[in-house]
Tab-separated table of C-alpha atoms in Angstrom:
chain	number	residue	atom	x	y	z
A	233	UNK	CA	141.149	32.021	50.642
A	234	UNK	CA	144.099	30.377	52.440
A	235	UNK	CA	144.625	29.661	56.132
A	236	UNK	CA	148.381	30.346	56.000
A	237	UNK	CA	150.970	31.470	53.510
A	238	UNK	CA	153.162	28.374	53.953
A	239	UNK	CA	152.538	24.945	55.456
A	240	UNK	CA	155.776	23.267	56.567
A	241	UNK	CA	155.502	19.497	56.952
A	242	UNK	CA	158.260	18.143	59.214
A	243	UNK	CA	159.711	19.645	62.387
A	244	UNK	CA	163.347	18.508	62.090
A	245	UNK	CA	166.357	20.785	61.463
A	246	UNK	CA	165.290	21.598	57.891
A	247	UNK	CA	161.687	22.432	58.766
A	248	UNK	CA	162.707	24.428	61.836
A	249	UNK	CA	165.271	26.476	59.905
A	250	UNK	CA	162.665	27.251	57.262
A	251	UNK	CA	160.089	28.184	59.899
A	252	UNK	CA	162.531	30.588	61.588
A	253	UNK	CA	163.254	32.178	58.218
A	254	UNK	CA	159.551	32.651	57.493
A	255	UNK	CA	158.771	33.897	60.997
A	256	UNK	CA	161.311	36.703	60.960
A	257	UNK	CA	159.946	37.851	57.592
A	258	UNK	CA	156.370	38.128	58.800
A	259	UNK	CA	155.069	35.218	56.724
A	260	UNK	CA	152.135	33.287	58.185
A	261	UNK	CA	152.876	29.577	58.496
A	262	UNK	CA	152.217	26.355	60.351
A	263	UNK	CA	154.722	23.597	61.110
A	264	UNK	CA	153.253	20.130	61.580
A	265	UNK	CA	155.013	16.884	62.442
A	266	UNK	CA	153.572	13.377	62.535
A	267	UNK	CA	155.483	12.330	65.655
A	268	UNK	CA	153.435	12.782	68.847
A	269	UNK	CA	156.528	13.690	70.895
A	270	UNK	CA	159.880	15.386	70.382
A	271	UNK	CA	162.566	12.749	69.929
A	272	UNK	CA	165.755	12.402	71.995
A	273	UNK	CA	168.002	10.737	69.406
A	274	UNK	CA	171.493	11.693	68.248
A	275	UNK	CA	170.946	11.044	64.488
A	276	UNK	CA	172.929	13.729	62.570
A	277	UNK	CA	175.464	14.912	65.114
A	278	UNK	CA	177.614	17.544	63.402
A	279	UNK	CA	176.981	21.172	62.431
A	280	UNK	CA	179.229	22.255	59.549
A	281	UNK	CA	180.772	25.753	59.367
A	282	UNK	CA	178.377	27.038	56.700
A	283	UNK	CA	175.388	25.934	58.787
A	284	UNK	CA	176.905	27.773	61.766
A	285	UNK	CA	176.896	30.901	59.600
A	286	UNK	CA	173.212	30.309	58.891
A	287	UNK	CA	172.607	30.080	62.631
A	288	UNK	CA	174.639	33.261	63.147
A	289	UNK	CA	172.190	35.017	60.841
A	290	UNK	CA	169.271	33.504	62.787
A	291	UNK	CA	170.777	34.727	66.068
A	292	UNK	CA	171.497	31.372	67.732
A	293	UNK	CA	175.073	30.452	66.798
A	294	UNK	CA	176.386	31.017	70.323
A	295	UNK	CA	173.884	28.477	71.636
A	296	UNK	CA	175.382	25.859	69.306
A	297	UNK	CA	178.952	26.763	70.224
A	298	UNK	CA	178.110	26.523	73.931
A	299	UNK	CA	176.248	23.205	73.589
A	300	UNK	CA	178.687	21.387	71.277
A	301	UNK	CA	182.374	20.534	71.036
A	302	UNK	CA	185.027	20.886	68.347
A	303	UNK	CA	187.888	18.942	69.952
A	304	UNK	CA	187.295	15.218	69.522
A	305	UNK	CA	190.197	12.835	68.736
A	306	UNK	CA	189.243	9.699	66.797
A	307	UNK	CA	191.127	6.534	67.758
A	308	UNK	CA	191.359	4.183	64.789
A	309	UNK	CA	191.883	0.403	65.107
A	310	UNK	CA	192.439	-2.238	62.435
A	311	UNK	CA	191.893	-5.904	63.300
A	312	UNK	CA	191.749	-4.902	66.984
A	313	UNK	CA	195.119	-3.151	66.705
A	314	UNK	CA	195.393	0.564	67.420
A	315	UNK	CA	196.899	2.293	64.381
A	316	UNK	CA	196.224	6.028	64.633
A	317	UNK	CA	194.749	8.862	66.628
A	318	UNK	CA	193.330	11.539	64.377
A	319	UNK	CA	192.572	15.089	65.433
A	320	UNK	CA	190.382	16.164	62.555
A	321	UNK	CA	188.771	19.044	64.426
A	322	UNK	CA	191.782	20.280	66.381
A	323	UNK	CA	193.936	23.264	65.529
A	324	UNK	CA	191.446	25.142	63.372
A	325	UNK	CA	191.350	28.827	64.246
A	326	UNK	CA	188.807	31.424	63.235
A	327	UNK	CA	189.911	33.777	60.463
A	328	UNK	CA	188.659	37.221	59.531
A	329	UNK	CA	186.659	35.720	56.657
A	330	UNK	CA	185.670	32.456	58.415
A	331	UNK	CA	184.567	32.991	62.024
A	332	UNK	CA	183.452	29.357	62.464
A	333	UNK	CA	186.193	27.220	60.918
A	334	UNK	CA	185.290	23.732	62.036
A	335	UNK	CA	182.519	21.240	62.687
A	336	UNK	CA	180.639	21.479	65.982
A	337	UNK	CA	179.543	18.129	67.397
A	338	UNK	CA	176.257	17.794	69.254
A	339	UNK	CA	173.308	15.388	69.014
A	340	UNK	CA	170.489	16.245	66.630
A	341	UNK	CA	167.881	16.417	69.387
A	342	UNK	CA	169.860	19.310	70.893
A	343	UNK	CA	170.051	21.050	67.504
A	344	UNK	CA	166.290	20.825	67.200
A	345	UNK	CA	165.815	22.009	70.767
A	346	UNK	CA	167.839	25.169	70.096
A	347	UNK	CA	165.962	25.886	66.866
A	348	UNK	CA	162.565	25.302	68.532
A	349	UNK	CA	163.499	27.809	71.224
A	350	UNK	CA	164.432	30.375	68.570
A	351	UNK	CA	161.207	29.685	66.697
A	352	UNK	CA	159.250	30.267	69.911
A	353	UNK	CA	161.006	33.639	70.345
A	354	UNK	CA	159.829	34.504	66.833
A	355	UNK	CA	156.260	33.523	67.673
A	356	UNK	CA	156.043	30.037	66.152
A	357	UNK	CA	155.865	26.432	67.307
A	358	UNK	CA	155.684	22.852	66.031
A	359	UNK	CA	152.303	21.101	66.103
A	360	UNK	CA	152.838	17.451	67.032
A	361	UNK	CA	150.927	14.333	66.060
A	362	UNK	CA	149.588	15.715	62.760
A	363	UNK	CA	150.122	13.408	59.766
A	364	UNK	CA	149.627	14.430	56.151
A	365	UNK	CA	147.471	11.950	54.239
A	366	UNK	CA	147.006	13.732	50.951
A	367	UNK	CA	147.151	17.004	49.070
A	368	UNK	CA	145.610	18.758	46.110
A	369	UNK	CA	146.645	21.973	44.482
A	370	UNK	CA	145.338	24.603	42.109
A	371	UNK	CA	146.882	27.656	40.494
A	372	UNK	CA	146.359	29.625	43.695
A	373	UNK	CA	146.722	27.243	46.652
A	374	UNK	CA	147.564	23.852	48.121
A	375	UNK	CA	144.943	21.924	50.084
A	376	UNK	CA	146.465	19.535	52.634
A	377	UNK	CA	144.449	16.725	54.197
A	378	UNK	CA	145.482	15.507	57.667
A	379	UNK	CA	144.767	12.169	59.317
A	380	UNK	CA	142.724	14.008	61.953
A	381	UNK	CA	140.302	15.140	59.236
A	382	UNK	CA	141.540	18.721	59.332
A	383	UNK	CA	142.059	20.479	56.001
A	384	UNK	CA	144.682	23.230	55.674
A	385	UNK	CA	144.686	25.710	52.791
A	386	UNK	CA	148.096	27.257	52.086
A	387	UNK	CA	149.641	29.325	49.329
A	388	UNK	CA	152.650	26.976	49.360
A	389	UNK	CA	153.581	23.690	51.039
A	390	UNK	CA	157.125	22.537	51.820
A	391	UNK	CA	157.894	18.903	52.621
A	392	UNK	CA	160.713	18.645	55.157
A	393	UNK	CA	159.472	15.254	56.304
A	394	UNK	CA	162.488	13.024	55.726
A	395	UNK	CA	163.478	10.193	53.429
A	396	UNK	CA	160.027	8.579	53.558
A	397	UNK	CA	158.385	11.897	52.696
A	398	UNK	CA	154.606	11.781	52.431
A	399	UNK	CA	154.740	15.169	50.695
A	400	UNK	CA	157.098	13.923	47.991
A	401	UNK	CA	154.921	10.901	47.329
A	402	UNK	CA	151.676	12.885	47.273
A	403	UNK	CA	153.218	15.429	44.897
A	404	UNK	CA	154.281	12.688	42.484
A	405	UNK	CA	158.008	13.472	42.721
A	406	UNK	CA	160.190	10.426	42.020
A	407	UNK	CA	163.158	9.536	44.220
A	408	UNK	CA	165.674	7.472	42.210
A	409	UNK	CA	168.960	6.199	43.591
A	410	UNK	CA	170.750	3.324	45.280
A	411	UNK	CA	169.386	1.403	48.259
A	412	UNK	CA	171.750	-1.382	49.294
A	413	UNK	CA	170.151	-4.775	49.825
A	414	UNK	CA	173.406	-6.303	51.083
A	415	UNK	CA	174.465	-4.022	53.909
A	416	UNK	CA	172.837	-1.994	56.644
A	417	UNK	CA	173.799	-0.263	59.858
A	418	UNK	CA	172.844	-0.639	63.481
A	419	UNK	CA	172.776	2.722	65.203
A	420	UNK	CA	171.862	3.813	68.700
A	421	UNK	CA	172.566	5.958	71.747
A	422	UNK	CA	174.058	4.165	74.734
A	423	UNK	CA	176.092	4.867	77.820
A	424	UNK	CA	179.528	3.235	78.007
A	425	UNK	CA	181.671	2.020	80.879
A	426	UNK	CA	185.324	1.155	80.278
A	427	UNK	CA	186.411	3.844	77.781
A	428	UNK	CA	187.807	7.316	78.563
A	429	UNK	CA	185.353	10.093	77.753
A	430	UNK	CA	187.918	12.140	75.836
A	431	UNK	CA	187.472	10.915	72.268
A	432	UNK	CA	185.722	8.610	69.842
A	433	UNK	CA	186.668	5.138	68.611
A	434	UNK	CA	186.481	3.137	65.378
A	435	UNK	CA	187.421	-0.512	64.835
A	436	UNK	CA	187.838	-1.942	61.300
A	437	UNK	CA	188.381	-5.593	60.408
A	438	UNK	CA	189.650	-7.495	57.363
A	439	UNK	CA	186.231	-9.115	56.895
A	440	UNK	CA	184.843	-5.643	56.011
A	441	UNK	CA	183.077	-5.196	59.348
A	442	UNK	CA	183.335	-2.040	61.404
A	443	UNK	CA	182.085	-0.625	64.680
A	444	UNK	CA	182.320	2.842	66.174
A	445	UNK	CA	181.551	4.771	69.340
A	446	UNK	CA	181.237	8.543	69.108
A	447	UNK	CA	180.990	10.636	72.254
A	448	UNK	CA	177.959	12.974	72.299
A	449	UNK	CA	178.989	16.330	73.839
A	450	UNK	CA	176.850	17.678	76.624
A	451	UNK	CA	175.389	14.260	77.432
A	452	UNK	CA	176.388	11.047	79.173
A	453	UNK	CA	175.765	9.047	75.990
A	454	UNK	CA	177.702	7.777	72.983
A	455	UNK	CA	176.433	7.087	69.490
A	456	UNK	CA	177.019	3.420	68.628
A	457	UNK	CA	177.333	2.437	64.960
A	458	UNK	CA	177.977	-0.964	63.361
A	459	UNK	CA	177.818	-2.384	59.822
A	460	UNK	CA	175.978	-5.671	59.188
A	461	UNK	CA	175.908	-7.787	55.997
A	462	UNK	CA	173.647	-10.695	55.023
A	463	UNK	CA	174.576	-13.904	56.812
A	464	UNK	CA	176.278	-12.122	59.701
A	465	UNK	CA	174.920	-12.115	63.199
A	466	UNK	CA	172.587	-9.177	63.524
A	467	UNK	CA	171.275	-9.424	59.965
A	468	UNK	CA	167.486	-9.424	60.085
A	469	UNK	CA	167.434	-9.077	63.873
A	470	UNK	CA	165.696	-6.287	65.691
A	471	UNK	CA	168.160	-3.920	67.385
A	472	UNK	CA	168.620	-4.569	71.080
A	473	UNK	CA	171.166	-3.608	73.705
A	474	UNK	CA	172.124	-7.261	74.123
A	475	UNK	CA	172.811	-7.562	70.368
A	476	UNK	CA	174.857	-4.356	70.373
A	477	UNK	CA	176.924	-5.577	73.343
A	478	UNK	CA	177.551	-9.015	71.825
A	479	UNK	CA	178.583	-7.683	68.399
A	480	UNK	CA	180.773	-5.022	69.966
A	481	UNK	CA	182.707	-7.622	71.983
A	482	UNK	CA	183.055	-9.935	68.978
A	483	UNK	CA	184.432	-7.244	66.680
A	484	UNK	CA	186.657	-5.346	69.086
A	485	UNK	CA	187.779	-8.060	71.495
A	486	UNK	CA	186.949	-5.615	74.288
A	487	UNK	CA	185.001	-7.627	76.860
A	488	UNK	CA	185.869	-4.997	79.488
A	489	UNK	CA	183.646	-2.382	77.879
A	490	UNK	CA	179.980	-2.356	78.902
A	491	UNK	CA	177.146	-0.751	76.952
A	492	UNK	CA	174.066	0.160	78.977
A	493	UNK	CA	171.125	2.530	79.352
A	494	UNK	CA	170.191	2.630	75.659
A	495	UNK	CA	167.826	5.489	74.793
A	496	UNK	CA	167.631	4.866	71.025
A	497	UNK	CA	168.183	1.695	68.962
A	498	UNK	CA	167.730	1.700	65.192
A	499	UNK	CA	168.742	0.141	61.891
A	500	UNK	CA	168.914	1.591	58.382
A	501	UNK	CA	170.166	0.690	54.927
A	502	UNK	CA	172.918	2.344	52.931
A	503	UNK	CA	171.032	4.794	50.690
A	504	UNK	CA	172.025	7.344	48.079
A	505	UNK	CA	168.941	8.960	46.561
A	506	UNK	CA	168.154	12.285	44.874
A	507	UNK	CA	164.709	13.553	43.882
A	508	UNK	CA	164.235	14.173	40.178
A	509	UNK	CA	162.856	17.633	40.998
A	510	UNK	CA	162.409	19.840	44.051
A	511	UNK	CA	159.168	21.487	43.010
A	512	UNK	CA	155.748	20.355	41.799
A	513	UNK	CA	153.616	23.460	41.306
A	514	UNK	CA	153.159	25.049	44.716
A	515	UNK	CA	154.743	22.117	46.546
A	516	UNK	CA	158.454	22.013	47.397
A	517	UNK	CA	160.663	19.449	49.108
A	518	UNK	CA	163.839	20.036	51.119
A	519	UNK	CA	166.335	18.138	53.243
A	520	UNK	CA	166.091	14.343	53.376
A	521	UNK	CA	162.799	14.512	51.499
A	522	UNK	CA	164.882	15.637	48.497
A	523	UNK	CA	168.202	13.854	49.067
A	524	UNK	CA	169.367	10.961	51.252
A	525	UNK	CA	173.069	10.596	52.037
A	526	UNK	CA	175.464	8.137	53.687
A	527	UNK	CA	176.373	8.996	57.283
A	528	UNK	CA	179.611	10.872	56.567
A	529	UNK	CA	180.110	14.305	58.124
A	530	UNK	CA	176.458	15.010	58.848
A	531	UNK	CA	176.296	16.359	55.318
A	532	UNK	CA	172.682	15.343	54.757
A	533	UNK	CA	171.338	17.369	57.686
A	534	UNK	CA	173.561	20.344	56.892
A	535	UNK	CA	172.553	20.330	53.244
A	536	UNK	CA	168.919	20.349	54.358
A	537	UNK	CA	169.501	23.324	56.661
A	538	UNK	CA	170.958	25.247	53.747
A	539	UNK	CA	168.110	24.155	51.454
A	540	UNK	CA	165.743	25.863	53.873
A	541	UNK	CA	167.947	28.954	54.074
A	542	UNK	CA	167.926	29.251	50.273
A	543	UNK	CA	164.179	28.716	49.933
A	544	UNK	CA	162.991	30.820	52.870
A	545	UNK	CA	163.722	34.313	51.581
A	546	UNK	CA	162.419	33.456	48.118
A	547	UNK	CA	159.136	32.114	49.491
A	548	UNK	CA	158.722	35.179	51.675
A	549	UNK	CA	159.104	37.553	48.741
A	550	UNK	CA	156.740	35.466	46.609
A	551	UNK	CA	153.922	35.246	49.168
A	552	UNK	CA	154.162	38.978	49.885
A	553	UNK	CA	153.871	39.708	46.175
A	554	UNK	CA	157.299	41.337	46.148
A	555	UNK	CA	158.916	38.966	43.654
A	556	UNK	CA	157.870	37.108	40.522
A	557	UNK	CA	156.949	33.482	41.121
A	558	UNK	CA	159.753	32.506	38.727
A	559	UNK	CA	162.164	33.378	41.559
A	560	UNK	CA	161.040	30.140	43.226
A	561	UNK	CA	162.375	28.122	40.277
A	562	UNK	CA	165.909	29.175	41.253
A	563	UNK	CA	165.620	27.124	44.456
A	564	UNK	CA	165.899	23.823	42.598
A	565	UNK	CA	168.378	25.148	40.053
A	566	UNK	CA	170.708	26.304	42.835
A	567	UNK	CA	170.260	23.573	45.436
A	568	UNK	CA	169.868	20.331	43.492
A	569	UNK	CA	173.426	20.452	42.044
A	570	UNK	CA	174.717	20.978	45.589
A	571	UNK	CA	173.002	17.805	46.803
A	572	UNK	CA	174.295	15.899	43.783
A	573	UNK	CA	177.852	16.960	44.633
A	574	UNK	CA	177.429	16.162	48.328
A	575	UNK	CA	176.140	12.680	47.488
A	576	UNK	CA	179.340	11.997	45.576
A	577	UNK	CA	181.497	13.403	48.385
A	578	UNK	CA	179.813	11.475	51.192
A	579	UNK	CA	179.737	8.269	49.136
A	580	UNK	CA	183.453	8.542	48.416
A	581	UNK	CA	184.119	9.225	52.104
A	582	UNK	CA	182.268	6.079	53.137
A	583	UNK	CA	184.210	4.045	50.578
A	584	UNK	CA	187.558	5.399	51.774
A	585	UNK	CA	186.806	4.714	55.429
A	586	UNK	CA	184.924	1.409	55.313
A	587	UNK	CA	186.035	-0.522	52.230
A	588	UNK	CA	188.500	-3.381	52.750
A	589	UNK	CA	189.124	-4.156	49.113
A	590	UNK	CA	192.901	-4.572	48.681
A	591	UNK	CA	193.475	-1.293	46.847
A	592	UNK	CA	191.350	0.773	49.238
A	593	UNK	CA	192.937	-0.956	52.234
A	594	UNK	CA	196.396	-0.049	50.950
A	595	UNK	CA	195.385	3.534	50.229
A	596	UNK	CA	193.728	3.968	53.619
A	597	UNK	CA	196.421	2.323	55.758
A	598	UNK	CA	199.534	3.558	53.956
A	599	UNK	CA	198.479	6.873	52.427
A	600	UNK	CA	195.199	8.278	53.761
A	601	UNK	CA	195.664	7.647	57.500
A	602	UNK	CA	199.357	8.722	57.595
A	603	UNK	CA	198.452	11.895	55.739
A	604	UNK	CA	195.558	12.551	58.089
A	605	UNK	CA	198.004	12.679	60.995
A	606	UNK	CA	199.315	15.894	59.418
A	607	UNK	CA	197.353	18.874	60.834
A	608	UNK	CA	197.543	20.717	57.510
A	609	UNK	CA	195.936	17.756	55.739
A	610	UNK	CA	193.181	17.368	58.336
A	611	UNK	CA	192.405	21.086	58.077
A	612	UNK	CA	192.109	20.690	54.307
A	613	UNK	CA	189.711	17.742	54.738
A	614	UNK	CA	187.564	19.658	57.218
A	615	UNK	CA	187.551	22.636	54.857
A	616	UNK	CA	186.359	20.435	51.993
A	617	UNK	CA	183.332	19.244	53.965
A	618	UNK	CA	182.626	22.636	55.555
A	619	UNK	CA	180.318	23.634	52.653
A	620	UNK	CA	181.882	27.104	52.689
A	621	UNK	CA	182.919	26.631	49.060
A	622	UNK	CA	179.352	25.953	47.861
A	623	UNK	CA	178.528	28.573	45.242
A	624	UNK	CA	175.815	29.581	42.801
A	625	UNK	CA	178.054	31.053	40.108
A	626	UNK	CA	175.964	29.465	37.348
A	627	UNK	CA	172.680	30.816	38.706
A	628	UNK	CA	170.696	33.455	36.842
A	629	UNK	CA	170.670	35.321	40.165
A	630	UNK	CA	174.462	35.825	39.950
A	631	UNK	CA	175.433	38.650	37.589
A	632	UNK	CA	178.164	41.196	36.995
A	633	UNK	CA	181.934	41.416	37.042
A	634	UNK	CA	184.312	38.706	38.162
A	635	UNK	CA	186.741	39.359	40.983
A	636	UNK	CA	188.379	37.869	44.041
A	637	UNK	CA	184.855	37.228	45.332
A	638	UNK	CA	182.579	36.486	42.372
A	639	UNK	CA	178.810	36.703	41.916
A	640	UNK	CA	177.385	33.458	43.292
A	641	UNK	CA	180.141	33.032	45.898
A	642	UNK	CA	179.532	33.000	49.632
A	643	UNK	CA	180.018	36.560	50.896
A	644	UNK	CA	182.921	36.253	53.374
A	645	UNK	CA	183.038	37.916	56.750
A	646	UNK	CA	185.572	40.628	57.624
A	647	UNK	CA	186.243	43.006	60.495
A	648	UNK	CA	185.174	46.555	59.722
A	649	UNK	CA	184.130	49.840	61.237
A	650	UNK	CA	180.360	50.096	61.356
A	651	UNK	CA	179.518	52.636	58.634
A	652	UNK	CA	176.896	54.313	60.855
A	653	UNK	CA	178.220	54.108	64.432
A	654	UNK	CA	181.945	53.925	63.704
A	655	UNK	CA	182.308	51.107	66.234
A	656	UNK	CA	184.198	47.887	65.601
A	657	UNK	CA	181.986	45.484	63.749
A	658	UNK	CA	181.888	42.651	61.192
A	659	UNK	CA	180.358	42.312	57.779
A	660	UNK	CA	178.215	39.492	59.162
A	661	UNK	CA	176.701	42.056	61.544
A	662	UNK	CA	175.739	44.163	58.532
A	663	UNK	CA	174.327	41.159	56.668
A	664	UNK	CA	172.321	39.772	59.604
A	665	UNK	CA	168.601	39.969	58.931
A	666	UNK	CA	166.131	39.385	56.124
A	667	UNK	CA	167.404	42.139	53.789
A	668	UNK	CA	169.688	42.567	50.783
A	669	UNK	CA	172.923	44.414	51.611
A	670	UNK	CA	174.764	46.722	49.217
A	671	UNK	CA	178.417	47.426	49.993
A	672	UNK	CA	179.925	50.552	48.386
A	673	UNK	CA	183.707	50.382	48.568
A	674	UNK	CA	185.579	53.668	49.071
A	675	UNK	CA	183.207	55.790	46.991
A	676	UNK	CA	179.523	56.622	47.039
A	677	UNK	CA	177.392	56.573	43.905
A	678	UNK	CA	175.451	59.853	44.212
A	679	UNK	CA	171.761	59.281	44.869
A	680	UNK	CA	171.962	55.465	44.778
A	681	UNK	CA	171.155	54.867	48.453
A	682	UNK	CA	168.217	57.280	48.293
A	683	UNK	CA	166.899	55.637	45.124
A	684	UNK	CA	167.052	52.151	46.613
A	685	UNK	CA	165.438	53.296	49.834
A	686	UNK	CA	162.608	54.896	47.867
A	687	UNK	CA	162.075	51.768	45.767
A	688	UNK	CA	162.604	49.000	48.306
A	689	UNK	CA	162.703	50.453	51.815
A	690	UNK	CA	163.754	47.983	54.507
A	691	UNK	CA	164.344	45.201	51.966
A	692	UNK	CA	167.805	46.628	51.287
A	693	UNK	CA	170.463	48.320	53.374
A	694	UNK	CA	173.284	50.354	51.833
A	695	UNK	CA	176.655	50.840	53.507
A	696	UNK	CA	179.800	52.708	52.489
A	697	UNK	CA	183.056	51.003	53.507
A	698	UNK	CA	186.383	52.817	53.592
A	699	UNK	CA	189.642	51.191	52.463
A	700	UNK	CA	190.665	48.396	54.786
A	701	UNK	CA	190.157	44.681	55.504
A	702	UNK	CA	186.799	44.318	53.678
A	703	UNK	CA	188.091	45.801	50.426
A	704	UNK	CA	191.162	43.567	50.571
A	705	UNK	CA	189.063	40.503	51.361
A	706	UNK	CA	186.744	41.172	48.424
A	707	UNK	CA	189.463	42.446	46.099
A	708	UNK	CA	187.315	45.555	45.713
A	709	UNK	CA	188.777	48.721	44.300
A	710	UNK	CA	187.435	52.236	44.658
A	711	UNK	CA	183.869	52.406	43.356
A	712	UNK	CA	183.169	48.655	43.460
A	713	UNK	CA	179.612	47.745	44.400
A	714	UNK	CA	178.799	44.335	45.885
A	715	UNK	CA	175.173	43.361	46.418
A	716	UNK	CA	174.704	40.502	48.917
A	717	UNK	CA	171.568	38.349	48.937
A	718	UNK	CA	169.582	37.720	52.142
A	719	UNK	CA	171.153	34.238	52.353
A	720	UNK	CA	174.704	35.588	52.323
A	721	UNK	CA	175.723	35.013	48.690
A	722	UNK	CA	176.978	37.671	46.301
A	723	UNK	CA	174.268	38.611	43.820
A	724	UNK	CA	175.945	41.440	41.869
A	725	UNK	CA	179.467	42.793	41.543
A	726	UNK	CA	179.699	45.939	39.474
A	727	UNK	CA	180.736	49.604	39.321
A	728	UNK	CA	177.380	50.708	37.981
A	729	UNK	CA	174.611	51.893	40.253
A	730	UNK	CA	172.150	51.399	37.403
A	731	UNK	CA	173.139	47.711	37.251
A	732	UNK	CA	172.171	47.279	40.907
A	733	UNK	CA	168.865	49.104	40.442
A	734	UNK	CA	168.024	47.077	37.323
A	735	UNK	CA	168.928	43.794	39.026
A	736	UNK	CA	166.711	44.474	42.023
A	737	UNK	CA	163.821	45.368	39.715
A	738	UNK	CA	163.904	41.736	38.499
A	739	UNK	CA	163.841	40.388	42.077
A	740	UNK	CA	161.885	42.900	44.149
A	741	UNK	CA	158.633	44.593	43.265
A	742	UNK	CA	159.045	48.280	44.129
């Protein structure tokens, strides 16, 4: 007998996203976090477009758009000399297929605050000050031991508890990768006098040092970041406001800028690590517990959010007995390659921005930065890190015909007429919720909707779309059927109603 269906360990963005997913599917769960209080730290400060689409599905995207900012020029200096102002986030406009085209900047504590509020609306909450000390598992359950002496029995356990994951260690999952012993970063949240509050700043130097100040929208604070190597001042020292101020003045030459009112001071090493597996029996890991990234583009946090989005619907079907447990194996097979790719992308981004080796210096100063002044180039860079191109084309869950939008691709948005009400709508409005969605383009397969309703009820919704923007966006001719997964990826593209029925029989128990 279990206490809950799922125990989520870790109440950060990954754990909260997963909890919201489980809550709206009627799965019983608990979310525990070892910290006694909610933090107020900036940490990962950017929400990528694909994560905004996740939050659209969860019903909170407008909260993120209202709280954050997408217009933030970056003023780049080299050896104390101003060399460029980059507008990476400017000029991007929503498109019919991409309603959220650019990164939204806001501190991580605000992201978590919004997700906690949504979780509360769904009937859940985070239990603070509860630390996992051990776990055991059998064929039917996981038994989690807490430092308080409490024992929790769950059908499944998911570790969303960060890079130092107690869940990962207790489950015996290894975490290979690179941890730099020669360089680390000082990071913190401070208020700043002496700089206009209309952009962010980076200073590079020929000795390979760097320092940056990034404005945190919706607050009076800035995120301060600085690289430190062995032998330099700051190496081995505990972070302090006085140290931050002294190093800032030394590296920028700006003695007129004052840092004050620090609310968070931290240090961390350059790490690139990827778990050898994401599952050990009934225990899963997600987010930083599974992959640790350099601090480029907030890609680590965003990848974790999408880990949770991928795992949530699969766990819900498994615990309700509506799907074979083998469905849960597709979580690792789909998400681990994504993290592997993101690690390469973020590592390359750090090298391009921070390295002062002669070749990289030449490329950055004479090719990369001049190109980045071109709005078309900056839009391309933002698009590359948006995670909208992430796909599961090689997954066993992606079957059927190829086309403009292939099985395994993100299902794009499009304006449409609502098939039931006739009002103006969007495909994302049809997708929103915990169900599969079948789009029938221009023609109805007789009896298919009734068959699917009889077999699967509310787990699938069937819509007929007339010729128009959606069919052009999907490259769908008359009679094309597109089945969209609950997490917004194309599962099946076909012209056969039997193919859809047979596919769902492998995923959903009638």
